[in-house]
Short mmCIF file of C-alpha atoms in Angstrom, two decimals:
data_model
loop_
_atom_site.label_atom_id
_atom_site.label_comp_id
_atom_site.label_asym_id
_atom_site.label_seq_id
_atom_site.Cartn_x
_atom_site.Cartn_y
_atom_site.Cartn_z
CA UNK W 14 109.21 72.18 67.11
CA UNK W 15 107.46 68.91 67.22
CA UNK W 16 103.53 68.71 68.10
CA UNK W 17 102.80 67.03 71.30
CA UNK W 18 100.61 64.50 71.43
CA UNK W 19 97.33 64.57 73.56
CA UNK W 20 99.11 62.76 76.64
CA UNK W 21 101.74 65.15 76.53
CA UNK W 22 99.64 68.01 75.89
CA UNK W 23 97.48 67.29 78.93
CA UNK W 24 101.27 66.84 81.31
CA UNK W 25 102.06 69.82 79.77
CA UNK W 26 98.96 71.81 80.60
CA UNK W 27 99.20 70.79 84.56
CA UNK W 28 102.72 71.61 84.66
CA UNK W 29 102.27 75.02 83.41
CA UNK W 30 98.83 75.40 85.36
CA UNK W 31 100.75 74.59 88.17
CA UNK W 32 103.86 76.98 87.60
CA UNK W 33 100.86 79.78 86.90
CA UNK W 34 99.06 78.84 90.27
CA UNK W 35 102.26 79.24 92.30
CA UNK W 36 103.61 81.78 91.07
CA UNK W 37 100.70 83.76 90.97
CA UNK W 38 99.83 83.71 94.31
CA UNK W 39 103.31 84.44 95.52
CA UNK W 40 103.16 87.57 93.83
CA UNK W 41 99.28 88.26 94.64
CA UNK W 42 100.68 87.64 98.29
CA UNK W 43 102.71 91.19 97.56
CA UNK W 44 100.57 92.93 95.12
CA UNK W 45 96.63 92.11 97.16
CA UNK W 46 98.12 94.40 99.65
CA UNK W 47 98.47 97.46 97.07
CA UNK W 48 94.94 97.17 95.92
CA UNK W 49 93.93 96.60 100.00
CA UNK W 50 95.85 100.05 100.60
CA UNK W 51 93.83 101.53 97.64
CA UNK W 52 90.64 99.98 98.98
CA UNK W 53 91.39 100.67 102.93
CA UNK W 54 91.75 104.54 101.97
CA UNK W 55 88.91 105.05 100.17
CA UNK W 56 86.87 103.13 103.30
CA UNK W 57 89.02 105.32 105.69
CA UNK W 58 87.70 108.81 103.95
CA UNK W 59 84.33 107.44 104.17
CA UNK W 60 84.76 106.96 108.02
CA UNK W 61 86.50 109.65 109.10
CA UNK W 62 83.92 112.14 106.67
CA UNK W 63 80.95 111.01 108.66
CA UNK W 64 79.30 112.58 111.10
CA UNK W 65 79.47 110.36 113.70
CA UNK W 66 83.68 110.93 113.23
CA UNK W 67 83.28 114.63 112.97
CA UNK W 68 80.83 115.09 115.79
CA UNK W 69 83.31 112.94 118.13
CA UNK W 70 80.50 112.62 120.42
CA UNK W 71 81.45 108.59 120.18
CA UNK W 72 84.92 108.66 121.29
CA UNK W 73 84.57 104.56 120.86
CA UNK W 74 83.84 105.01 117.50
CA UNK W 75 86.47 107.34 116.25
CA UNK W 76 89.11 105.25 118.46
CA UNK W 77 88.06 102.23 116.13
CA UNK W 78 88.39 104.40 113.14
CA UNK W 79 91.79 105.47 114.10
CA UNK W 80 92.68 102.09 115.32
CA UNK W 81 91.93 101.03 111.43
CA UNK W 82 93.76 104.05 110.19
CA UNK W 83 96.62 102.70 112.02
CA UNK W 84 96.10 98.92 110.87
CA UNK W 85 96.01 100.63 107.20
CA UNK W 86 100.07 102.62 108.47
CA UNK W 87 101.22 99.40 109.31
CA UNK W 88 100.06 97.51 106.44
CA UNK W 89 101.90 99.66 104.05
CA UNK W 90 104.93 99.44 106.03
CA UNK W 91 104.76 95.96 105.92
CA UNK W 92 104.41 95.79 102.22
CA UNK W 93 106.81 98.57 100.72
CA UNK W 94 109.60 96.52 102.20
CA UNK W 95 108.52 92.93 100.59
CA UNK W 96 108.09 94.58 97.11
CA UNK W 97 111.26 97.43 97.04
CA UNK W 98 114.60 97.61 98.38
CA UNK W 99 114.39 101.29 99.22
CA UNK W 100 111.86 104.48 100.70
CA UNK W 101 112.03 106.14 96.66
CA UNK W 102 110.02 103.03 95.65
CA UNK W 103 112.59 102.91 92.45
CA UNK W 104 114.48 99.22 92.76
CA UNK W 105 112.53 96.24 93.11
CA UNK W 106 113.40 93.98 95.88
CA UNK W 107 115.18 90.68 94.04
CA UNK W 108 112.67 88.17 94.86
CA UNK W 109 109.76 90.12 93.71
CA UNK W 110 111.56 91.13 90.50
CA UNK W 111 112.34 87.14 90.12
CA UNK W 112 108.29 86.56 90.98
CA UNK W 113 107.47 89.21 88.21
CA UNK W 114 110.10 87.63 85.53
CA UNK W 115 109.17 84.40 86.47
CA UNK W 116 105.86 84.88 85.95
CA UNK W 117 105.62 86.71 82.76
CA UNK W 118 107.87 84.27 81.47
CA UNK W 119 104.96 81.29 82.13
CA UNK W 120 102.48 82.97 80.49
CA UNK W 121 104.45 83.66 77.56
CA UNK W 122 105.32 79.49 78.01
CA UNK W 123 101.45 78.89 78.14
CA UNK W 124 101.01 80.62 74.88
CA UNK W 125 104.03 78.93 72.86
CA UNK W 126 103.07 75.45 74.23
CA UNK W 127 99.24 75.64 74.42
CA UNK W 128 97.91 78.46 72.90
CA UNK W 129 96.22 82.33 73.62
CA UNK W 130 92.89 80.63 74.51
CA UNK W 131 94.56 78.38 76.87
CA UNK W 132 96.22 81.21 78.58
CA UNK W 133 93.16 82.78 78.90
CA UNK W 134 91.36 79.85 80.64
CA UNK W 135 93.91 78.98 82.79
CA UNK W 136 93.78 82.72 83.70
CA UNK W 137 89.87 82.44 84.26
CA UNK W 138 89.99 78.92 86.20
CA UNK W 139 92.19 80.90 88.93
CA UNK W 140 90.23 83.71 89.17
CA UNK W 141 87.22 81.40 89.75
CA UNK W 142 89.02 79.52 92.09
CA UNK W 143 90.00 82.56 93.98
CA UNK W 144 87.40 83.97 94.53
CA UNK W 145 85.74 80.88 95.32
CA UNK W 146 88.35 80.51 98.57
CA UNK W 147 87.74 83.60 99.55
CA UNK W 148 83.23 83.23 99.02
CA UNK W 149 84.06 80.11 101.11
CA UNK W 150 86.25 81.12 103.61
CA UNK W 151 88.80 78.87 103.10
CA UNK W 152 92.09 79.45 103.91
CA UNK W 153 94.25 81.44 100.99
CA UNK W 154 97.45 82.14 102.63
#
């Protein structure tokens, strides 16, 4: 393969930056929910294992812990049927499979054209970013 030269190096890098950014947060789109399900039940337990739950003595209380219980039901519903085709969870819905393929096979571009330690900052700079949306409250659709 021929070397690129800096100029096309540097197009190169954006492009691929680029497909990584999209891509990436079309599957984080599916996948944040997983983690949020993971999170939401753990914060759920908490709730409902409290005192103030168990007591019932605040009936507005436990209503709002329900009400998130409920949010956390409908969340999942939401999710299972953007990421598989079916209730067994075995057969990947065809976009999401295309995301995941797609995906795996920029990274694996990233490394070919640029390099592991490229890779690994362009992983880095999008975490940052991230993360900085969210710190900021910025929009992250």
């Amino acid at each position: 393969m021929k070397s690129l030269d800096s100029n096309q190096k540097n197009l190169t890098r954006r492009y691929l930056s680029w497909c990584y950014k999209t891509t990436k947060e079309d599957l984080d789109r599916i996948d944040r929910y997983f983690t949020q399900l993971t999170v939401d039940d753990f914060i759920l337990n908490k709730l409902r294992g409290s005192k103030e739950f168990k007591v019932s003595a605040n009936k507005d209380f436990a209503k709002l812990v329900n009400d998130f219980g409920d949010y956390r039901n409908k969340k999942e519903e939401r999710v299972l049927a953007q990421k598989f085709e079916n209730q067994a969870r075995k057969v990947l819905q065809p976009q999401y499979l295309y995301l995941q393929k797609r995906f795996q096979a920029i990274e694996a571009a990233i490394v070919h054209f640029l390099g592991d330690k490229e890779l690994k900052k362009i992983i880095d700079a999008y975490e940052r970013e991230m993360t900085t949306r969210i710190l900021q409250s910025r929009e992250h659709k």
